[in-house]
Amino acid sequence: MSRIYNFSAGPSMLPLEVLQQAAAEMTDYNGSGMSVMEMSHRSPVYDAIIKQTEADFRTLMNIPDNYKVLFLQGGASTQFAAVPLNLMKTGKADYVVSGQFSNKAFKEAKKYGDVKCIASSEDKTFSYIPKVTPDMVRPDADYVHVCYNNTIYGTKFPEVPNVGDKVLVADMSSCITSEPVDVTKFGLIYAGAQKNMAPAGLTVVIVREDLIGNAREDTPTMLDYKPLAENDSMYNTPPCYSIYIAGLVYKWALKNGGLTAMKERNEKKAKLLYDYLDSSKLFKPTAEKSSRSMMNVCFVTGDADLDKKFCKEAEAAGLSNLKGHRSVGGMRASIYNAMPYEGVEKLVEFMKKFEAENA
Ligand SMILES: *Cc1c(COP(=O)(O)O)cnc(C)c1O
């Protein structure tokens, strides 16, 4: 068996141990005589899986009891609509636009009310995180929305933005479980699972209980947090298999020291790559230093043909999916929790060799 180092931004690498366990349990889960893919979501054996997955996720993220965890479908993009439908009680919300996904969230929310962009980094192609202060927030806004880690541009909020006493909503699709976060600073956190937690098809929402039950009348039932929460994510069939894999990934993270250890590992990997980028004469990192993401590292040579050559040769060397997002070009190395340190070492070695050959 030969595994490559997969730097894809998502769907992305999963821990090998998790894949091996899933493979071992594929045709007969725990003596049930069937795969997790085949069992009823209402069966006692599946009930135990989803309950344990939620319990482990709560432990991992240190989620307080007054927050609900929802395992949903539709991707993070569906939450772009669900958030305003559920949270815009007075019809006003403020958005920080720090990249493409936050811009999409902003545009979607505009369909439902008076939505304002209070800060943006579009002036410098989203290469930095704009400053947010409480006085920028409208006093009657229902919430402030941010994208915590910008997957396409490789930037991340260096700290939780200060929005005073306003409800803070964060899209954490590409950084969830990469480091500890103080959940109590957020009213709602959502994430598509396919970057750092599971296969595609699962979206996780962590929502403070007092924010549930205020959805607009015309909210589709499947987007209303109330019936979803009241039915423990089983209003309809949940993405059963992705939830099961997420459960294995949470167990893997807990066994490996939880989010404090994940943060240490991720910092070490990111430092190795950024230190080289800062010293390289060929490659340039594109994100401003103070806004750098530990998960998505973006860089360019400044020559589109050379970028292409790099990606092609890297692919041949078993370093896969390094091409930047189609809208920005260049390169992007996504180094989520499951990327081992050795993968980043191999990448840096390869980059040094490429630099020497193409000087
Ligand atoms: C990938 C991503 C999305 C889109 O997620 P889908 O699950 O494909 O809808 C949204 N926000 C961020 C930050 C992402 O990285």
PDB file of N, CA and C in Angstrom, residues 142-237:
ATOM      1  N   ASP A 142     -28.283  42.025  15.202  1.00  0.00           N
ATOM      2  CA  ASP A 142     -28.557  40.823  15.988  1.00  0.00           C
ATOM      3  C   ASP A 142     -27.297  39.995  16.238  1.00  0.00           C
ATOM      4  N   TYR A 143     -26.378  40.063  15.307  1.00  0.00           N
ATOM      5  CA  TYR A 143     -25.138  39.284  15.480  1.00  0.00           C
ATOM      6  C   TYR A 143     -24.066  39.820  14.546  1.00  0.00           C
ATOM      7  N   VAL A 144     -22.833  39.380  14.800  1.00  0.00           N
ATOM      8  CA  VAL A 144     -21.714  39.672  13.900  1.00  0.00           C
ATOM      9  C   VAL A 144     -21.189  38.340  13.377  1.00  0.00           C
ATOM     10  N   HIS A 145     -21.016  38.265  12.063  1.00  0.00           N
ATOM     11  CA  HIS A 145     -20.541  37.012  11.443  1.00  0.00           C
ATOM     12  C   HIS A 145     -19.105  37.171  10.950  1.00  0.00           C
ATOM     13  N   VAL A 146     -18.280  36.190  11.280  1.00  0.00           N
ATOM     14  CA  VAL A 146     -16.909  36.164  10.750  1.00  0.00           C
ATOM     15  C   VAL A 146     -16.594  34.775  10.194  1.00  0.00           C
ATOM     16  N   CYS A 147     -15.632  34.738   9.288  1.00  0.00           N
ATOM     17  CA  CYS A 147     -15.058  33.461   8.875  1.00  0.00           C
ATOM     18  C   CYS A 147     -13.704  33.383   9.580  1.00  0.00           C
ATOM     19  N   TYR A 148     -13.570  32.432  10.493  1.00  0.00           N
ATOM     20  CA  TYR A 148     -12.425  32.440  11.420  1.00  0.00           C
ATOM     21  C   TYR A 148     -11.110  32.100  10.718  1.00  0.00           C
ATOM     22  N   ASN A 149     -11.167  31.177   9.788  1.00  0.00           N
ATOM     23  CA  ASN A 149      -9.969  30.808   9.012  1.00  0.00           C
ATOM     24  C   ASN A 149     -10.357  30.820   7.541  1.00  0.00           C
ATOM     25  N   ASN A 150      -9.636  31.643   6.777  1.00  0.00           N
ATOM     26  CA  ASN A 150      -9.981  31.805   5.365  1.00  0.00           C
ATOM     27  C   ASN A 150      -9.184  30.809   4.515  1.00  0.00           C
ATOM     28  N   THR A 151      -9.861  29.746   4.166  1.00  0.00           N
ATOM     29  CA  THR A 151      -9.282  28.579   3.506  1.00  0.00           C
ATOM     30  C   THR A 151      -8.565  28.924   2.200  1.00  0.00           C
ATOM     31  N   ILE A 152      -9.143  29.845   1.443  1.00  0.00           N
ATOM     32  CA  ILE A 152      -8.620  30.155   0.109  1.00  0.00           C
ATOM     33  C   ILE A 152      -7.402  31.073   0.180  1.00  0.00           C
ATOM     34  N   TYR A 153      -7.393  31.999   1.149  1.00  0.00           N
ATOM     35  CA  TYR A 153      -6.312  32.993   1.235  1.00  0.00           C
ATOM     36  C   TYR A 153      -5.286  32.673   2.323  1.00  0.00           C
ATOM     37  N   GLY A 154      -5.567  31.664   3.135  1.00  0.00           N
ATOM     38  CA  GLY A 154      -4.601  31.256   4.159  1.00  0.00           C
ATOM     39  C   GLY A 154      -4.418  32.271   5.272  1.00  0.00           C
ATOM     40  N   THR A 155      -5.546  32.894   5.675  1.00  0.00           N
ATOM     41  CA  THR A 155      -5.469  33.827   6.806  1.00  0.00           C
ATOM     42  C   THR A 155      -6.401  33.366   7.921  1.00  0.00           C
ATOM     43  N   LYS A 156      -6.075  33.807   9.137  1.00  0.00           N
ATOM     44  CA  LYS A 156      -6.896  33.420  10.290  1.00  0.00           C
ATOM     45  C   LYS A 156      -6.928  34.551  11.300  1.00  0.00           C
ATOM     46  N   PHE A 157      -8.056  34.732  11.950  1.00  0.00           N
ATOM     47  CA  PHE A 157      -8.133  35.717  13.029  1.00  0.00           C
ATOM     48  C   PHE A 157      -7.083  35.365  14.083  1.00  0.00           C
ATOM     49  N   PRO A 158      -6.186  36.311  14.410  1.00  0.00           N
ATOM     50  CA  PRO A 158      -5.159  36.006  15.413  1.00  0.00           C
ATOM     51  C   PRO A 158      -5.762  35.827  16.806  1.00  0.00           C
ATOM     52  N   GLU A 159      -6.921  36.408  17.025  1.00  0.00           N
ATOM     53  CA  GLU A 159      -7.631  36.215  18.297  1.00  0.00           C
ATOM     54  C   GLU A 159      -9.132  36.365  18.046  1.00  0.00           C
ATOM     55  N   VAL A 160      -9.925  35.994  19.023  1.00  0.00           N
ATOM     56  CA  VAL A 160     -11.377  36.135  18.866  1.00  0.00           C
ATOM     57  C   VAL A 160     -11.687  37.628  18.737  1.00  0.00           C
ATOM     58  N   PRO A 161     -12.371  38.053  17.645  1.00  0.00           N
ATOM     59  CA  PRO A 161     -12.644  39.486  17.486  1.00  0.00           C
ATOM     60  C   PRO A 161     -13.548  40.008  18.602  1.00  0.00           C
ATOM     61  N   ASN A 162     -13.274  41.252  18.997  1.00  0.00           N
ATOM     62  CA  ASN A 162     -14.037  41.861  20.080  1.00  0.00           C
ATOM     63  C   ASN A 162     -15.263  42.563  19.500  1.00  0.00           C
ATOM     64  N   VAL A 163     -16.447  41.990  19.747  1.00  0.00           N
ATOM     65  CA  VAL A 163     -17.684  42.602  19.249  1.00  0.00           C
ATOM     66  C   VAL A 163     -18.560  43.058  20.417  1.00  0.00           C
ATOM     67  N   GLY A 164     -17.906  43.355  21.534  1.00  0.00           N
ATOM     68  CA  GLY A 164     -18.642  43.800  22.716  1.00  0.00           C
ATOM     69  C   GLY A 164     -19.581  42.700  23.197  1.00  0.00           C
ATOM     70  N   ASP A 165     -20.835  43.084  23.458  1.00  0.00           N
ATOM     71  CA  ASP A 165     -21.771  42.075  23.976  1.00  0.00           C
ATOM     72  C   ASP A 165     -22.632  41.465  22.866  1.00  0.00           C
ATOM     73  N   LYS A 166     -22.254  41.709  21.616  1.00  0.00           N
ATOM     74  CA  LYS A 166     -23.014  41.141  20.482  1.00  0.00           C
ATOM     75  C   LYS A 166     -22.770  39.646  20.342  1.00  0.00           C
ATOM     76  N   VAL A 167     -23.752  38.961  19.793  1.00  0.00           N
ATOM     77  CA  VAL A 167     -23.607  37.525  19.486  1.00  0.00           C
ATOM     78  C   VAL A 167     -22.602  37.384  18.340  1.00  0.00           C
ATOM     79  N   LEU A 168     -21.582  36.582  18.570  1.00  0.00           N
ATOM     80  CA  LEU A 168     -20.571  36.352  17.535  1.00  0.00           C
ATOM     81  C   LEU A 168     -20.822  34.995  16.880  1.00  0.00           C
ATOM     82  N   VAL A 169     -20.884  34.995  15.554  1.00  0.00           N
ATOM     83  CA  VAL A 169     -21.095  33.763  14.781  1.00  0.00           C
ATOM     84  C   VAL A 169     -19.846  33.514  13.946  1.00  0.00           C
ATOM     85  N   ALA A 170     -19.337  32.290  13.974  1.00  0.00           N
ATOM     86  CA  ALA A 170     -18.111  32.016  13.221  1.00  0.00           C
ATOM     87  C   ALA A 170     -18.232  30.778  12.349  1.00  0.00           C
ATOM     88  N   ASP A 171     -17.812  30.941  11.091  1.00  0.00           N
ATOM     89  CA  ASP A 171     -17.608  29.810  10.193  1.00  0.00           C
ATOM     90  C   ASP A 171     -16.199  29.288  10.494  1.00  0.00           C
ATOM     91  N   MET A 172     -16.127  28.103  11.080  1.00  0.00           N
ATOM     92  CA  MET A 172     -14.822  27.518  11.428  1.00  0.00           C
ATOM     93  C   MET A 172     -14.517  26.272  10.600  1.00  0.00           C
ATOM     94  N   SER A 173     -15.055  26.227   9.388  1.00  0.00           N
ATOM     95  CA  SER A 173     -14.923  25.017   8.569  1.00  0.00           C
ATOM     96  C   SER A 173     -13.485  24.503   8.466  1.00  0.00           C
ATOM     97  N   SER A 174     -12.537  25.420   8.301  1.00  0.00           N
ATOM     98  CA  SER A 174     -11.178  24.954   8.019  1.00  0.00           C
ATOM     99  C   SER A 174     -10.225  25.065   9.212  1.00  0.00           C
ATOM    100  N   CYS A 175     -10.751  25.335  10.406  1.00  0.00           N
ATOM    101  CA  CYS A 175      -9.847  25.369  11.570  1.00  0.00           C
ATOM    102  C   CYS A 175     -10.438  24.694  12.800  1.00  0.00           C
ATOM    103  N   ILE A 176     -11.667  24.196  12.694  1.00  0.00           N
ATOM    104  CA  ILE A 176     -12.291  23.569  13.861  1.00  0.00           C
ATOM    105  C   ILE A 176     -11.455  22.372  14.320  1.00  0.00           C
ATOM    106  N   THR A 177     -11.273  22.256  15.602  1.00  0.00           N
ATOM    107  CA  THR A 177     -10.461  21.215  16.265  1.00  0.00           C
ATOM    108  C   THR A 177      -8.955  21.298  15.955  1.00  0.00           C
ATOM    109  N   SER A 178      -8.500  22.435  15.394  1.00  0.00           N
ATOM    110  CA  SER A 178      -7.062  22.575  15.145  1.00  0.00           C
ATOM    111  C   SER A 178      -6.335  23.122  16.367  1.00  0.00           C
ATOM    112  N   GLU A 179      -7.106  23.726  17.283  1.00  0.00           N
ATOM    113  CA  GLU A 179      -6.546  24.308  18.513  1.00  0.00           C
ATOM    114  C   GLU A 179      -7.716  24.553  19.471  1.00  0.00           C
ATOM    115  N   PRO A 180      -7.434  24.759  20.752  1.00  0.00           N
ATOM    116  CA  PRO A 180      -8.559  25.033  21.663  1.00  0.00           C
ATOM    117  C   PRO A 180      -9.218  26.373  21.319  1.00  0.00           C
ATOM    118  N   VAL A 181     -10.549  26.442  21.438  1.00  0.00           N
ATOM    119  CA  VAL A 181     -11.241  27.739  21.337  1.00  0.00           C
ATOM    120  C   VAL A 181     -12.190  27.858  22.531  1.00  0.00           C
ATOM    121  N   ASP A 182     -12.366  29.100  22.976  1.00  0.00           N
ATOM    122  CA  ASP A 182     -13.292  29.343  24.075  1.00  0.00           C
ATOM    123  C   ASP A 182     -14.696  29.479  23.469  1.00  0.00           C
ATOM    124  N   VAL A 183     -15.446  28.389  23.509  1.00  0.00           N
ATOM    125  CA  VAL A 183     -16.765  28.346  22.872  1.00  0.00           C
ATOM    126  C   VAL A 183     -17.692  29.424  23.449  1.00  0.00           C
ATOM    127  N   THR A 184     -17.508  29.762  24.721  1.00  0.00           N
ATOM    128  CA  THR A 184     -18.412  30.724  25.370  1.00  0.00           C
ATOM    129  C   THR A 184     -18.330  32.126  24.746  1.00  0.00           C
ATOM    130  N   LYS A 185     -17.270  32.387  23.980  1.00  0.00           N
ATOM    131  CA  LYS A 185     -17.155  33.697  23.315  1.00  0.00           C
ATOM    132  C   LYS A 185     -18.012  33.772  22.045  1.00  0.00           C
ATOM    133  N   PHE A 186     -18.595  32.648  21.665  1.00  0.00           N
ATOM    134  CA  PHE A 186     -19.380  32.583  20.424  1.00  0.00           C
ATOM    135  C   PHE A 186     -20.832  32.215  20.729  1.00  0.00           C
ATOM    136  N   GLY A 187     -21.754  32.802  19.953  1.00  0.00           N
ATOM    137  CA  GLY A 187     -23.149  32.367  20.057  1.00  0.00           C
ATOM    138  C   GLY A 187     -23.359  31.124  19.232  1.00  0.00           C
ATOM    139  N   LEU A 188     -22.655  31.084  18.099  1.00  0.00           N
ATOM    140  CA  LEU A 188     -22.821  29.966  17.177  1.00  0.00           C
ATOM    141  C   LEU A 188     -21.528  29.750  16.391  1.00  0.00           C
ATOM    142  N   ILE A 189     -21.168  28.470  16.273  1.00  0.00           N
ATOM    143  CA  ILE A 189     -20.014  28.070  15.457  1.00  0.00           C
ATOM    144  C   ILE A 189     -20.528  27.024  14.483  1.00  0.00           C
ATOM    145  N   TYR A 190     -20.143  27.147  13.213  1.00  0.00           N
ATOM    146  CA  TYR A 190     -20.502  26.075  12.276  1.00  0.00           C
ATOM    147  C   TYR A 190     -19.299  25.685  11.437  1.00  0.00           C
ATOM    148  N   ALA A 191     -19.353  24.470  10.918  1.00  0.00           N
ATOM    149  CA  ALA A 191     -18.229  23.969  10.117  1.00  0.00           C
ATOM    150  C   ALA A 191     -18.662  22.819   9.234  1.00  0.00           C
ATOM    151  N   GLY A 192     -18.265  22.876   7.982  1.00  0.00           N
ATOM    152  CA  GLY A 192     -18.343  21.694   7.127  1.00  0.00           C
ATOM    153  C   GLY A 192     -17.259  20.748   7.634  1.00  0.00           C
ATOM    154  N   ALA A 193     -17.577  19.445   7.707  1.00  0.00           N
ATOM    155  CA  ALA A 193     -16.648  18.523   8.380  1.00  0.00           C
ATOM    156  C   ALA A 193     -15.498  18.055   7.498  1.00  0.00           C
ATOM    157  N   GLN A 194     -15.583  18.337   6.182  1.00  0.00           N
ATOM    158  CA  GLN A 194     -14.656  17.680   5.252  1.00  0.00           C
ATOM    159  C   GLN A 194     -13.245  18.232   5.240  1.00  0.00           C
ATOM    160  N   LYS A 195     -12.959  19.231   6.092  1.00  0.00           N
ATOM    161  CA  LYS A 195     -11.592  19.738   6.145  1.00  0.00           C
ATOM    162  C   LYS A 195     -10.802  19.115   7.279  1.00  0.00           C
ATOM    163  N   ASN A 196     -11.382  19.100   8.442  1.00  0.00           N
ATOM    164  CA  ASN A 196     -10.564  18.651   9.582  1.00  0.00           C
ATOM    165  C   ASN A 196     -11.198  17.531  10.399  1.00  0.00           C
ATOM    166  N   MET A 197     -12.352  17.008   9.989  1.00  0.00           N
ATOM    167  CA  MET A 197     -13.054  16.100  10.896  1.00  0.00           C
ATOM    168  C   MET A 197     -13.613  14.819  10.294  1.00  0.00           C
ATOM    169  N   ALA A 198     -13.961  14.816   9.030  1.00  0.00           N
ATOM    170  CA  ALA A 198     -14.739  13.677   8.511  1.00  0.00           C
ATOM    171  C   ALA A 198     -14.836  13.757   6.990  1.00  0.00           C
ATOM    172  N   PRO A 199     -15.467  12.774   6.362  1.00  0.00           N
ATOM    173  CA  PRO A 199     -15.742  12.934   4.925  1.00  0.00           C
ATOM    174  C   PRO A 199     -16.790  14.023   4.707  1.00  0.00           C
ATOM    175  N   ALA A 200     -16.989  14.425   3.461  1.00  0.00           N
ATOM    176  CA  ALA A 200     -18.002  15.413   3.128  1.00  0.00           C
ATOM    177  C   ALA A 200     -19.391  14.874   3.476  1.00  0.00           C
ATOM    178  N   GLY A 201     -20.332  15.782   3.625  1.00  0.00           N
ATOM    179  CA  GLY A 201     -21.711  15.374   3.874  1.00  0.00           C
ATOM    180  C   GLY A 201     -22.196  15.726   5.264  1.00  0.00           C
ATOM    181  N   LEU A 202     -21.259  16.055   6.149  1.00  0.00           N
ATOM    182  CA  LEU A 202     -21.617  16.403   7.527  1.00  0.00           C
ATOM    183  C   LEU A 202     -21.269  17.867   7.794  1.00  0.00           C
ATOM    184  N   THR A 203     -22.198  18.562   8.414  1.00  0.00           N
ATOM    185  CA  THR A 203     -21.965  19.932   8.871  1.00  0.00           C
ATOM    186  C   THR A 203     -22.253  19.969  10.358  1.00  0.00           C
ATOM    187  N   VAL A 204     -21.344  20.512  11.126  1.00  0.00           N
ATOM    188  CA  VAL A 204     -21.541  20.569  12.571  1.00  0.00           C
ATOM    189  C   VAL A 204     -21.907  22.000  12.975  1.00  0.00           C
ATOM    190  N   VAL A 205     -22.936  22.138  13.799  1.00  0.00           N
ATOM    191  CA  VAL A 205     -23.323  23.443  14.329  1.00  0.00           C
ATOM    192  C   VAL A 205     -23.301  23.360  15.861  1.00  0.00           C
ATOM    193  N   ILE A 206     -22.632  24.325  16.471  1.00  0.00           N
ATOM    194  CA  ILE A 206     -22.622  24.448  17.932  1.00  0.00           C
ATOM    195  C   ILE A 206     -23.370  25.746  18.231  1.00  0.00           C
ATOM    196  N   VAL A 207     -24.514  25.645  18.890  1.00  0.00           N
ATOM    197  CA  VAL A 207     -25.333  26.858  19.050  1.00  0.00           C
ATOM    198  C   VAL A 207     -25.825  27.009  20.494  1.00  0.00           C
ATOM    199  N   ARG A 208     -25.704  28.229  20.992  1.00  0.00           N
ATOM    200  CA  ARG A 208     -26.157  28.512  22.360  1.00  0.00           C
ATOM    201  C   ARG A 208     -27.677  28.380  22.411  1.00  0.00           C
ATOM    202  N   GLU A 209     -28.167  27.724  23.464  1.00  0.00           N
ATOM    203  CA  GLU A 209     -29.589  27.359  23.517  1.00  0.00           C
ATOM    204  C   GLU A 209     -30.544  28.536  23.386  1.00  0.00           C
ATOM    205  N   ASP A 210     -30.172  29.695  23.960  1.00  0.00           N
ATOM    206  CA  ASP A 210     -31.105  30.832  23.918  1.00  0.00           C
ATOM    207  C   ASP A 210     -31.256  31.411  22.510  1.00  0.00           C
ATOM    208  N   LEU A 211     -30.410  30.982  21.584  1.00  0.00           N
ATOM    209  CA  LEU A 211     -30.509  31.475  20.204  1.00  0.00           C
ATOM    210  C   LEU A 211     -31.401  30.587  19.346  1.00  0.00           C
ATOM    211  N   ILE A 212     -31.868  29.496  19.930  1.00  0.00           N
ATOM    212  CA  ILE A 212     -32.739  28.564  19.204  1.00  0.00           C
ATOM    213  C   ILE A 212     -34.192  28.940  19.463  1.00  0.00           C
ATOM    214  N   GLY A 213     -35.022  28.833  18.416  1.00  0.00           N
ATOM    215  CA  GLY A 213     -36.460  29.065  18.626  1.00  0.00           C
ATOM    216  C   GLY A 213     -36.931  30.432  18.189  1.00  0.00           C
ATOM    217  N   ASN A 214     -36.075  31.160  17.485  1.00  0.00           N
ATOM    218  CA  ASN A 214     -36.467  32.499  17.012  1.00  0.00           C
ATOM    219  C   ASN A 214     -36.496  32.605  15.494  1.00  0.00           C
ATOM    220  N   ALA A 215     -36.560  31.461  14.808  1.00  0.00           N
ATOM    221  CA  ALA A 215     -36.470  31.488  13.347  1.00  0.00           C
ATOM    222  C   ALA A 215     -37.655  32.219  12.733  1.00  0.00           C
ATOM    223  N   ARG A 216     -37.399  32.860  11.596  1.00  0.00           N
ATOM    224  CA  ARG A 216     -38.488  33.478  10.830  1.00  0.00           C
ATOM    225  C   ARG A 216     -39.554  32.443  10.518  1.00  0.00           C
ATOM    226  N   GLU A 217     -40.791  32.913  10.395  1.00  0.00           N
ATOM    227  CA  GLU A 217     -41.917  32.001  10.135  1.00  0.00           C
ATOM    228  C   GLU A 217     -41.728  31.159   8.883  1.00  0.00           C
ATOM    229  N   ASP A 218     -41.145  31.787   7.854  1.00  0.00           N
ATOM    230  CA  ASP A 218     -41.042  31.087   6.572  1.00  0.00           C
ATOM    231  C   ASP A 218     -39.768  30.253   6.450  1.00  0.00           C
ATOM    232  N   THR A 219     -39.077  30.034   7.556  1.00  0.00           N
ATOM    233  CA  THR A 219     -37.854  29.223   7.530  1.00  0.00           C
ATOM    234  C   THR A 219     -38.193  27.775   7.199  1.00  0.00           C
ATOM    235  N   PRO A 220     -37.532  27.197   6.192  1.00  0.00           N
ATOM    236  CA  PRO A 220     -37.771  25.772   5.941  1.00  0.00           C
ATOM    237  C   PRO A 220     -37.466  24.953   7.211  1.00  0.00           C
ATOM    238  N   THR A 221     -38.286  23.968   7.471  1.00  0.00           N
ATOM    239  CA  THR A 221     -38.119  23.167   8.690  1.00  0.00           C
ATOM    240  C   THR A 221     -36.693  22.623   8.822  1.00  0.00           C
ATOM    241  N   MET A 222     -36.143  22.204   7.694  1.00  0.00           N
ATOM    242  CA  MET A 222     -34.806  21.613   7.725  1.00  0.00           C
ATOM    243  C   MET A 222     -33.697  22.623   8.034  1.00  0.00           C
ATOM    244  N   LEU A 223     -34.041  23.915   8.045  1.00  0.00           N
ATOM    245  CA  LEU A 223     -33.041  24.924   8.389  1.00  0.00           C
ATOM    246  C   LEU A 223     -33.316  25.550   9.759  1.00  0.00           C
ATOM    247  N   ASP A 224     -34.423  25.162  10.367  1.00  0.00           N
ATOM    248  CA  ASP A 224     -34.808  25.735  11.663  1.00  0.00           C
ATOM    249  C   ASP A 224     -34.126  24.926  12.777  1.00  0.00           C
ATOM    250  N   TYR A 225     -33.271  25.590  13.549  1.00  0.00           N
ATOM    251  CA  TYR A 225     -32.511  24.863  14.573  1.00  0.00           C
ATOM    252  C   TYR A 225     -33.407  24.204  15.613  1.00  0.00           C
ATOM    253  N   LYS A 226     -34.628  24.733  15.806  1.00  0.00           N
ATOM    254  CA  LYS A 226     -35.483  24.207  16.885  1.00  0.00           C
ATOM    255  C   LYS A 226     -35.866  22.740  16.660  1.00  0.00           C
ATOM    256  N   PRO A 227     -36.528  22.416  15.541  1.00  0.00           N
ATOM    257  CA  PRO A 227     -36.846  20.988  15.353  1.00  0.00           C
ATOM    258  C   PRO A 227     -35.602  20.110  15.232  1.00  0.00           C
ATOM    259  N   LEU A 228     -34.523  20.668  14.692  1.00  0.00           N
ATOM    260  CA  LEU A 228     -33.302  19.875  14.548  1.00  0.00           C
ATOM    261  C   LEU A 228     -32.723  19.553  15.925  1.00  0.00           C
ATOM    262  N   ALA A 229     -32.748  20.554  16.815  1.00  0.00           N
ATOM    263  CA  ALA A 229     -32.201  20.346  18.165  1.00  0.00           C
ATOM    264  C   ALA A 229     -33.133  19.462  18.998  1.00  0.00           C
ATOM    265  N   GLU A 230     -34.436  19.720  18.893  1.00  0.00           N
ATOM    266  CA  GLU A 230     -35.401  18.934  19.687  1.00  0.00           C
ATOM    267  C   GLU A 230     -35.342  17.444  19.337  1.00  0.00           C
ATOM    268  N   ASN A 231     -34.976  17.159  18.102  1.00  0.00           N
ATOM    269  CA  ASN A 231     -34.905  15.763  17.662  1.00  0.00           C
ATOM    270  C   ASN A 231     -33.475  15.216  17.664  1.00  0.00           C
ATOM    271  N   ASP A 232     -32.577  15.890  18.400  1.00  0.00           N
ATOM    272  CA  ASP A 232     -31.185  15.430  18.499  1.00  0.00           C
ATOM    273  C   ASP A 232     -30.587  15.093  17.137  1.00  0.00           C
ATOM    274  N   SER A 233     -30.713  16.003  16.198  1.00  0.00           N
ATOM    275  CA  SER A 233     -30.190  15.858  14.831  1.00  0.00           C
ATOM    276  C   SER A 233     -30.827  14.707  14.057  1.00  0.00           C
ATOM    277  N   MET A 234     -31.976  14.219  14.553  1.00  0.00           N
ATOM    278  CA  MET A 234     -32.655  13.100  13.875  1.00  0.00           C
ATOM    279  C   MET A 234     -34.052  13.499  13.425  1.00  0.00           C
ATOM    280  N   TYR A 235     -34.221  14.778  13.067  1.00  0.00           N
ATOM    281  CA  TYR A 235     -35.512  15.167  12.484  1.00  0.00           C
ATOM    282  C   TYR A 235     -35.747  14.350  11.223  1.00  0.00           C
ATOM    283  N   ASN A 236     -34.664  14.208  10.454  1.00  0.00           N
ATOM    284  CA  ASN A 236     -34.695  13.278   9.322  1.00  0.00           C
ATOM    285  C   ASN A 236     -33.433  12.421   9.413  1.00  0.00           C
ATOM    286  N   THR A 237     -33.125  11.683   8.359  1.00  0.00           N
ATOM    287  CA  THR A 237     -31.943  10.827   8.391  1.00  0.00           C
ATOM    288  C   THR A 237     -30.679  11.687   8.423  1.00  0.00           C
TER     289      THR A 237
END
